[in-house]
Coordinates of C-alpha atoms in Angstrom, one line a residue:
X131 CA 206.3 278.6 23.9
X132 CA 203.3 278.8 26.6
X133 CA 201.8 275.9 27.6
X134 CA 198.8 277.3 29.2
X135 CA 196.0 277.7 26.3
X136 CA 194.3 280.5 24.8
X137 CA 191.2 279.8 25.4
X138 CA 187.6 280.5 22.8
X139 CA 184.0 280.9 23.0
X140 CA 182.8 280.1 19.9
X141 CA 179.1 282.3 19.8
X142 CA 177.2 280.8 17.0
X143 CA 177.6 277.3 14.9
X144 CA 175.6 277.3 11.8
X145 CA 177.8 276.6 8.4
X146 CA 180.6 278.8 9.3
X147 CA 180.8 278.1 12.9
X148 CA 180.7 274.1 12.8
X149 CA 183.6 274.8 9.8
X150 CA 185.3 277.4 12.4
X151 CA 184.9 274.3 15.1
X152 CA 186.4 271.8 12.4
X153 CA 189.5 273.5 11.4
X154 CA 190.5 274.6 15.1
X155 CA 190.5 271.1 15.9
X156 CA 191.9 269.2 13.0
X157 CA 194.5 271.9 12.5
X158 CA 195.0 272.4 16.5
X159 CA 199.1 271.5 16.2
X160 CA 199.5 274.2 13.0
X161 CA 198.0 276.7 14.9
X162 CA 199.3 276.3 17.9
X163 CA 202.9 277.0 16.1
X164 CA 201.9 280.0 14.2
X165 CA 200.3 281.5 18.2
X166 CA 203.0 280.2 20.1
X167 CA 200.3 279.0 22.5
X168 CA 197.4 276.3 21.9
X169 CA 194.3 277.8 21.4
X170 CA 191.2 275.4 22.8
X171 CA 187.9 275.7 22.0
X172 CA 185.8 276.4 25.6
X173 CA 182.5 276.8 24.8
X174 CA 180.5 276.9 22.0
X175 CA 176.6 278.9 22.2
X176 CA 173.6 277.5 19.8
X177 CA 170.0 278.1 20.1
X178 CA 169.6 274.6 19.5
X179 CA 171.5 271.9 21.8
X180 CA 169.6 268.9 20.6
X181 CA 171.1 269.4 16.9
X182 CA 174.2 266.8 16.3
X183 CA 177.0 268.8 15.8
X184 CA 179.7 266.0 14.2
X185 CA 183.3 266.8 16.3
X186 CA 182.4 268.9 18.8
X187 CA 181.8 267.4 22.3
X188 CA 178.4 267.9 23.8
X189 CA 180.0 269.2 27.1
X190 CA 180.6 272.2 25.0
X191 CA 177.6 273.3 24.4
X192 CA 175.5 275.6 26.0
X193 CA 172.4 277.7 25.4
X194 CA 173.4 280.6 27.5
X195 CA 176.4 282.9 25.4
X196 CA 176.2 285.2 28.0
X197 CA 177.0 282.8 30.8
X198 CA 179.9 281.5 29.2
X199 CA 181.5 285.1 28.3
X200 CA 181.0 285.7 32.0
X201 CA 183.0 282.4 33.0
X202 CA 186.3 284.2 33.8
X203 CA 188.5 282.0 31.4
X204 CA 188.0 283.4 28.0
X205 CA 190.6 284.9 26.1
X206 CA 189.1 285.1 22.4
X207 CA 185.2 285.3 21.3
X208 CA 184.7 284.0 17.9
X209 CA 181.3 285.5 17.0
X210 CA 179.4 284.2 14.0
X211 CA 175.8 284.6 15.3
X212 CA 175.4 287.1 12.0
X213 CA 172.3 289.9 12.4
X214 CA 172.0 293.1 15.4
X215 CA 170.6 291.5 18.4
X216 CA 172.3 289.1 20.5
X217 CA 175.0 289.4 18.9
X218 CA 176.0 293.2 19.3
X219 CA 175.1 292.8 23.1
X220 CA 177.3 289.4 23.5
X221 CA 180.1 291.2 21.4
X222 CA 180.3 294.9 24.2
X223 CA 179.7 292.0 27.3
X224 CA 182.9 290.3 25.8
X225 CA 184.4 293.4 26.1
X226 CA 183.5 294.0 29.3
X227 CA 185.0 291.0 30.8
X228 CA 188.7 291.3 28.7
X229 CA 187.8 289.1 25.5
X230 CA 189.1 289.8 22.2
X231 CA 186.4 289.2 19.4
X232 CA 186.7 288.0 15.6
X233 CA 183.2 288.8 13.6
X234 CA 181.8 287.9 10.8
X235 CA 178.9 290.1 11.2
X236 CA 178.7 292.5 8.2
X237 CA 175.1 293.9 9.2
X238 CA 175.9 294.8 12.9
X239 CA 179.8 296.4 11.8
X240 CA 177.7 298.2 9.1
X241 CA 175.4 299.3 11.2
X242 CA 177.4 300.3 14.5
X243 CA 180.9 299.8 13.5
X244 CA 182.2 302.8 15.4
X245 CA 180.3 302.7 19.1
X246 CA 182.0 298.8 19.4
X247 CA 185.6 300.2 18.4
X248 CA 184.9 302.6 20.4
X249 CA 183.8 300.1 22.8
X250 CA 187.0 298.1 22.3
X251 CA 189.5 300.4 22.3
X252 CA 188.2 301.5 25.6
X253 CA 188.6 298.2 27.2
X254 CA 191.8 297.8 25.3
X255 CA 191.2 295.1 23.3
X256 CA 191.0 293.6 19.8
X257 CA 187.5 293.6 17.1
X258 CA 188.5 291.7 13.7
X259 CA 186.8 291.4 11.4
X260 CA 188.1 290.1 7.8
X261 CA 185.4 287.4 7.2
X262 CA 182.3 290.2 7.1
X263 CA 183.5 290.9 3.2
X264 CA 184.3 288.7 0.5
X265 CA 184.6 286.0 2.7
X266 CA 187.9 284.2 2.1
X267 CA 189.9 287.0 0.1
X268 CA 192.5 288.8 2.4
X269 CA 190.8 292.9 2.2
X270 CA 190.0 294.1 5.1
X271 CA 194.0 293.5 6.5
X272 CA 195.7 294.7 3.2
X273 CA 193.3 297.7 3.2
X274 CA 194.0 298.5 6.7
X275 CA 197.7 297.7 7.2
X276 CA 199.1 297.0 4.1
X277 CA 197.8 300.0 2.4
X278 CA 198.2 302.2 5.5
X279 CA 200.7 304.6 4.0
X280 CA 199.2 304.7 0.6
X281 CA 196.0 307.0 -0.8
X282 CA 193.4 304.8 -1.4
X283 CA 191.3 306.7 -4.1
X284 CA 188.1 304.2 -5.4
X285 CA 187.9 300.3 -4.4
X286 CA 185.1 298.7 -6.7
X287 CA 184.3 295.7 -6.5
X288 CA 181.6 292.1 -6.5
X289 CA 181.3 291.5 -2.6
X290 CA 177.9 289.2 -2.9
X291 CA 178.3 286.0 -4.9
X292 CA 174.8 285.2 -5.2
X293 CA 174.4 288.3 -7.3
X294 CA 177.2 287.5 -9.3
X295 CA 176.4 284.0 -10.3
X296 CA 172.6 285.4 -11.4
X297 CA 174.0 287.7 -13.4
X298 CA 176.6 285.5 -14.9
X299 CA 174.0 282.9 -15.8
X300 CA 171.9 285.6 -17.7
X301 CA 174.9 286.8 -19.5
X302 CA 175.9 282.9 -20.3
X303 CA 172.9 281.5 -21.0
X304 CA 170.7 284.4 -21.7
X305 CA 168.0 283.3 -18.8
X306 CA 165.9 285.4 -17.7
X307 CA 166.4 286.6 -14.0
X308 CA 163.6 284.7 -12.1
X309 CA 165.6 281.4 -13.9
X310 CA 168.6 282.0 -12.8
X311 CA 167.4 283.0 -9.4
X312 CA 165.6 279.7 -9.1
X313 CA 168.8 278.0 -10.3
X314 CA 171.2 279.8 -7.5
X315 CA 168.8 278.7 -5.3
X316 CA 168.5 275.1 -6.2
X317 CA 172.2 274.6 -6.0
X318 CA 172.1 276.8 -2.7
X319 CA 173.6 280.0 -3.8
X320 CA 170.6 281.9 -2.7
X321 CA 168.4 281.9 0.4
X322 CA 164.9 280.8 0.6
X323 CA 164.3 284.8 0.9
X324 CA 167.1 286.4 -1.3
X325 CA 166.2 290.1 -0.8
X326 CA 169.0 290.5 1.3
X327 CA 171.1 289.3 -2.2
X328 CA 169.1 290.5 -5.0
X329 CA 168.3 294.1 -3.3
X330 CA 171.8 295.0 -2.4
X331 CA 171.5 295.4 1.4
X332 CA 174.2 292.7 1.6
X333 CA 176.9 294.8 -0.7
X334 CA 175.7 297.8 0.8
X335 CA 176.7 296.7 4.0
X336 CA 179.9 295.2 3.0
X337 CA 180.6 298.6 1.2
X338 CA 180.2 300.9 4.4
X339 CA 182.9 298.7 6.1
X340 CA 185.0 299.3 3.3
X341 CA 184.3 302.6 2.6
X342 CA 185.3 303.6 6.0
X343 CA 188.4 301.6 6.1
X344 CA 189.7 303.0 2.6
X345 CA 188.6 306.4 3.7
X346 CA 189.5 306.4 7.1
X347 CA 186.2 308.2 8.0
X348 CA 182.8 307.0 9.5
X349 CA 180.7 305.3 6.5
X350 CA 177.3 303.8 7.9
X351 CA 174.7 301.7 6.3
X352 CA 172.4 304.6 5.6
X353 CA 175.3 306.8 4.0
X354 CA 175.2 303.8 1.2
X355 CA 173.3 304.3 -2.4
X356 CA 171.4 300.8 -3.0
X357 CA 169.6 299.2 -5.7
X358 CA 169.0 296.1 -6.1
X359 CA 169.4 293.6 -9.4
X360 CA 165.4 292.2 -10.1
X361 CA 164.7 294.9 -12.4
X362 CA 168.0 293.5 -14.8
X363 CA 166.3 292.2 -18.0
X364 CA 167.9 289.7 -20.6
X365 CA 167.2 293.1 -22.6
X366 CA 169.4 294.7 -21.0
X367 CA 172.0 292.2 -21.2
X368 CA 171.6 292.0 -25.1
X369 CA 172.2 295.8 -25.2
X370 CA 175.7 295.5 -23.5
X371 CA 176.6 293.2 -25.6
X372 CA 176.2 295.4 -28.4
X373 CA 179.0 297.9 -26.3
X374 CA 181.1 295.2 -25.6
X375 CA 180.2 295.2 -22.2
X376 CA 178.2 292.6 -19.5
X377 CA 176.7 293.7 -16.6
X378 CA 177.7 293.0 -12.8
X379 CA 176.3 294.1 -9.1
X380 CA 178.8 296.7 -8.0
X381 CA 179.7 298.3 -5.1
X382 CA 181.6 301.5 -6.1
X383 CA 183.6 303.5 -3.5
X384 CA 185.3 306.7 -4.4
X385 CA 187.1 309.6 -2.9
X386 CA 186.1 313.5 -4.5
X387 CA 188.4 314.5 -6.8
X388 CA 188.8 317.8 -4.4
X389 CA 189.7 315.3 -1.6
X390 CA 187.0 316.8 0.4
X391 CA 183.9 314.3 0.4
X392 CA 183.6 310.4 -0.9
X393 CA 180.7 308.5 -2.1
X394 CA 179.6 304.9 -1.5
X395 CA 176.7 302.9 -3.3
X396 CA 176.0 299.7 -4.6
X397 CA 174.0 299.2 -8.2
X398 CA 173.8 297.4 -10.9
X399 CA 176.3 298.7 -13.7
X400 CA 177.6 297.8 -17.3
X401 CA 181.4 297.1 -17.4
X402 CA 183.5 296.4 -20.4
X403 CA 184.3 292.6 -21.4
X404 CA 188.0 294.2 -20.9
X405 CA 187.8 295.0 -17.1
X406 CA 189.2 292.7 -15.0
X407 CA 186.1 292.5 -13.0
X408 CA 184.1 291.3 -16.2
X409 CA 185.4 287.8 -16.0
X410 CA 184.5 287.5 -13.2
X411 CA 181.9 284.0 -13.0
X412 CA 179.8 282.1 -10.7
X413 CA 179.8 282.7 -7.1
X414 CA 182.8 284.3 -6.7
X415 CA 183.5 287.6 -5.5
X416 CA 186.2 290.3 -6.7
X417 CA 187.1 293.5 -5.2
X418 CA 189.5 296.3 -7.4
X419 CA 191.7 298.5 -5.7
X420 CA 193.0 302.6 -7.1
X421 CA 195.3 303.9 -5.0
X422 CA 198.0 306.7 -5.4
X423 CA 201.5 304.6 -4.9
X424 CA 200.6 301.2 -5.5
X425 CA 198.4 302.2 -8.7
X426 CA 195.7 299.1 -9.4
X427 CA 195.3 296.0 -7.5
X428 CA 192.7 293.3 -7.9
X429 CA 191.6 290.7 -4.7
X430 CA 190.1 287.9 -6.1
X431 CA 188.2 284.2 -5.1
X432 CA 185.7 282.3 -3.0
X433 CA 183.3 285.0 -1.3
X434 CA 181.0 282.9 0.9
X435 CA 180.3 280.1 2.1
X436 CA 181.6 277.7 5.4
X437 CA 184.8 276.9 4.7
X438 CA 186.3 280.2 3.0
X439 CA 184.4 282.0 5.1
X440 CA 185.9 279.8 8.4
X441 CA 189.7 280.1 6.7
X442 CA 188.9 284.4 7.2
X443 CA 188.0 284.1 10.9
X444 CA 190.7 281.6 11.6
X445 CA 193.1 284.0 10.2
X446 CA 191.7 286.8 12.3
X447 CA 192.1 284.3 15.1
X448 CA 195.6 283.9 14.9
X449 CA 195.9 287.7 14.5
X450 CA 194.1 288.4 17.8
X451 CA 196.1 285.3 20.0
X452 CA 199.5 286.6 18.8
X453 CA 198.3 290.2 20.0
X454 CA 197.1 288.5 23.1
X455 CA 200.7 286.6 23.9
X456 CA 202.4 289.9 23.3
X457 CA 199.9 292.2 25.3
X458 CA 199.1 294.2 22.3
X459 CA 196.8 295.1 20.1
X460 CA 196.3 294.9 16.4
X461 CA 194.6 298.4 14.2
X462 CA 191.6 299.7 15.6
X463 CA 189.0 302.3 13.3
X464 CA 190.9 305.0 11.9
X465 CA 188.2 308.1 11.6
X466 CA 190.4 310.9 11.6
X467 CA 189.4 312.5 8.1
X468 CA 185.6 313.0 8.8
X469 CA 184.9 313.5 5.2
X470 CA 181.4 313.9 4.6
X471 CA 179.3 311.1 2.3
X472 CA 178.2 313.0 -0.7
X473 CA 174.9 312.0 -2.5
X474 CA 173.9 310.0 -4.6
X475 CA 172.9 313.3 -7.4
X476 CA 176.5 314.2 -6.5
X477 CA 178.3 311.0 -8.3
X478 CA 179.3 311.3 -12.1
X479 CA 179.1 308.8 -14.3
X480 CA 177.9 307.3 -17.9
X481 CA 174.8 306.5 -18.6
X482 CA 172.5 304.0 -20.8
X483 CA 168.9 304.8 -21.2
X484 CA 166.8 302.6 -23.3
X485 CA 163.1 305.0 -24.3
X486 CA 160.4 303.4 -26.2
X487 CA 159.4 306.3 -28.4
X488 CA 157.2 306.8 -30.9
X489 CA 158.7 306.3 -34.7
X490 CA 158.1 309.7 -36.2
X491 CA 160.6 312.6 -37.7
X492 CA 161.7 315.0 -35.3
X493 CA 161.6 312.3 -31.9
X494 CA 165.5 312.2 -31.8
X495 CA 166.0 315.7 -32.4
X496 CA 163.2 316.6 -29.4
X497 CA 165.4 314.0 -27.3
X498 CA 168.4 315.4 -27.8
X499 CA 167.6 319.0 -27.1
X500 CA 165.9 317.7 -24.1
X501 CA 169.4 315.9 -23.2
X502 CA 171.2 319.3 -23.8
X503 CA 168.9 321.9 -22.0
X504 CA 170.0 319.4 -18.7
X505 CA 173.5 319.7 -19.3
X506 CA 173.9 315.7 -20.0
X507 CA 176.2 315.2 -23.6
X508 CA 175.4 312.3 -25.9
X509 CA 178.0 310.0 -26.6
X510 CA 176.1 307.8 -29.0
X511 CA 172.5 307.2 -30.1
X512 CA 170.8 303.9 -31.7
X513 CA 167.3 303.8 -33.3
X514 CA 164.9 301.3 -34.3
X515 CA 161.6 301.3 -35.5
X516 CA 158.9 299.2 -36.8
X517 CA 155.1 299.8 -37.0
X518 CA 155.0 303.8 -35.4
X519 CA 157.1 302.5 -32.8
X520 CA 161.0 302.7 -32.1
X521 CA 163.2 302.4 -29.9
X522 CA 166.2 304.8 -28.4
X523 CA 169.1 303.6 -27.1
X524 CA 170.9 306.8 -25.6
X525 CA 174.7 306.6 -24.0
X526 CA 176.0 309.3 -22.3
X527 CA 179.4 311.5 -21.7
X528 CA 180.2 311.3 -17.8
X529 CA 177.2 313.2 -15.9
X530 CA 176.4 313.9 -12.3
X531 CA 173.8 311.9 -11.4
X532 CA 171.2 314.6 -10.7
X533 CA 171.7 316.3 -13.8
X534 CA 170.3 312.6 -15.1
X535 CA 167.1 312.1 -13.1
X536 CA 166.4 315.9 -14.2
X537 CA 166.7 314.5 -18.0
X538 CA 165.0 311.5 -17.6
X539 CA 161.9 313.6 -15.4
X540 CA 161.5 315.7 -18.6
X541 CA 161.8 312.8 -21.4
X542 CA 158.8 311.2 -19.5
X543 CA 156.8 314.4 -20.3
X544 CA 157.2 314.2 -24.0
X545 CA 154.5 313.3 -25.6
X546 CA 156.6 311.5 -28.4
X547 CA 158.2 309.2 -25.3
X548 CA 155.9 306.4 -24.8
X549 CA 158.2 305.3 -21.6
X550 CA 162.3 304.9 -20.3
X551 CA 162.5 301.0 -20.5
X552 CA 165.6 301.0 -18.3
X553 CA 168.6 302.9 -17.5
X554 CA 172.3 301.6 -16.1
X555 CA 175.1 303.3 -15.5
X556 CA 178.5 302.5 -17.0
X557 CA 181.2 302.0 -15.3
X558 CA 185.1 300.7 -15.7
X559 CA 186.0 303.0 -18.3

């Protein structure tokens, strides 16, 4: 075993950093038996120095991340800044100087994934990455080794647990959204400012790293279908009920049937009560896997927070030192289909559409026809009226998405439609 330590910069100690911090020191003996080497934390960069950080020595500290990736000593960058700038320039000046780096940095990965691999591979080193989604659940490694000589056709999945636990606490309770928002974020499941959450930018994000990792093509942030959760009504939740269904935050990955394209988006979506993905409660985050030879697979638990989140970079830790030790390195992005990211108009699904209409004869037949000259197939149809008003719960056959908006463009012009209360799509089946 070598004596002479491995030795980490630790960029960044907010929640997961000072939990990062924790566990490389308390479990410092267990990890230095699964390396083969100690690892020792050198360094740690904060904006803040005069913060008490509880079991880190001050000497670490230091303002200046860029000082101490240029100190000449260290092996492995641990960066958990989170956000585009520093932390993408800190991340390429570790590469320029030989240092490995573990992120947790969904946004920047998202955002410029392929210029730092690229950036990496050229300098020969390692970029992990398994905390950036679902936190503590093992994904990103099983999708891009252990499922390396499988077909991965569609990973779906609940990658943002402050999402989930909303959603759960409508369906549970029947609270409206802004009370279950305001209970997330009393028991600090949601940000002072949860528009990353409740808008979907955070799934969407998580979804382009995954998307290009089960598809091994380029996926970015922009290529990603988002909408967010606020518009999600207790009505909504009361009709998928009726289908024996709840509702979840998804992000939905899938390859073409022809092989030839893939889409990625994140929306909300009714599931059935019998998908795996419907039980689903609280916080916690869920990610479902298709894939040719190993059929279905589900990756479940803790998606956030500092200590899950910390047990995900250590892993990737490990990873990296081992690769280190033997003068390797570990999987870098694998590209090499290209496939194009289809739209949004191109993705075929089901679809609930709730219309306030007015309650006279002929309304369902003019809705139907309308439905039918758009190529879009009824499944079923619910009415109910009181007082020369009614409303019109329509479910759909599997339609492309397109096809849809067309339908839902020409309802609005019918004089009988008084308005589309809401429409989800249906997915799981």
């Amino acid at each position: 075993m070598r004596t002479r330590p491995l030795k980490v910069a630790l960029l960044g100690c907010g929640v997961v950093g000072s939990e990062v911090a924790r566990i490389m020191t308390t479990h410092a003996d267990d990890l230095t038996q699964r390396i083969g080497a100690p690892v020792e934390l050198a360094g740690v960069a904060v904006r803040r120095p005069s913060k008490v950080r509880e079991g880190i020595d001050p000497a670490l500290i230091t303002t200046d991340a860029t000082a101490l990736l240029k100190r000449g000593d260290i092996d492995i960058a641990i960066e958990v800044i989170g956000g585009i700038e520093p932390a993408r320039t800190l991340i390429t000046t570790a590469f320029e100087h030989g240092i490995s780096v573990v992120s947790a940095n969904k946004a920047l990965l998202a955002q410029d994934g392929a210029a730092l691999h690229a950036a990496a591979e050229q300098a020969g080193l390692d970029l992990y990455y398994e905390a950036a989604v679902a936190g503590a659940i093992p994904l990103i490694r099983p999708l891009r080794e252990s499922l390396a000589g499988d077909k991965i056709n569609r990973v779906m999945g609940i990658v943002n647990g402050t999402t989930n636990f909303i959603l759960d606490k409508m369906d549970s309770t029947g609270a409206g959204y802004q009370e279950a928002l305001d209970e997330a974020t009393a028991l600090g499941y949601a940000e002072a400012d949860p528009t990353a959450d409740v808008e979907g930018y955070d799934a969407a994000a998580k979804a382009a790293i995954l998307a290009g990792i089960a598809f091994h093509t380029r996926v970015r942030l922009d290529d990603v279908y988002r909408e967010g959760m606020t518009e999600v009504s207790a009505a909504d939740f009361a009709s998928a009920k009726r289908m024996g269904c709840t509702i979840k935050l998804l992000a939905i990955l899938e390859r073409a049937a022809d092989g030839e394209s893939v889409t990625a988006r994140v929306h909300p979506a009714m599931i059935p009560l019998s998908h795996p993905l419907a039980s689903v409660r609280e916080a916690y985050n869920a990610v479902f896997v298709e894939a040719d030879a190993a059929g279905r697979l589900m990756f479940y638990g803790p998606g956030a927070g500092g200590a899950p989140t910390a047990s995900a970079v250590l892993g990737d830790l490990v990873a990296v030192a081992r690769n280190k030790l033997a003068e390797a390195t570990g999987p870098g992005e694998s590209a090499y289909t290209q496939l194009p990211v289809s739209p949004m108009g191109d993705v075929v699904t089901r679809y609930h559409i709730s219309l306030d209409v007015a309650d006279k004869p002929g309304v369902l037949a003019q809705v139907a026809t309308t439905f039918a000259e758009h190529g879009v197939s009824i499944d079923t149809v619910r009415q109910q009226g009181k007082d020369g008003e009614a409303s019109l719960v329509v479910v759909t056959h599997r339609a492309a998405d397109a096809a849809l908006s067309g339908t839902v463009e020409a309802l609005r012009k019918l004089d009988t439609v008084r308005g589309v209360a809401s429409i989800m799509r249906v997915e799981g089946e």
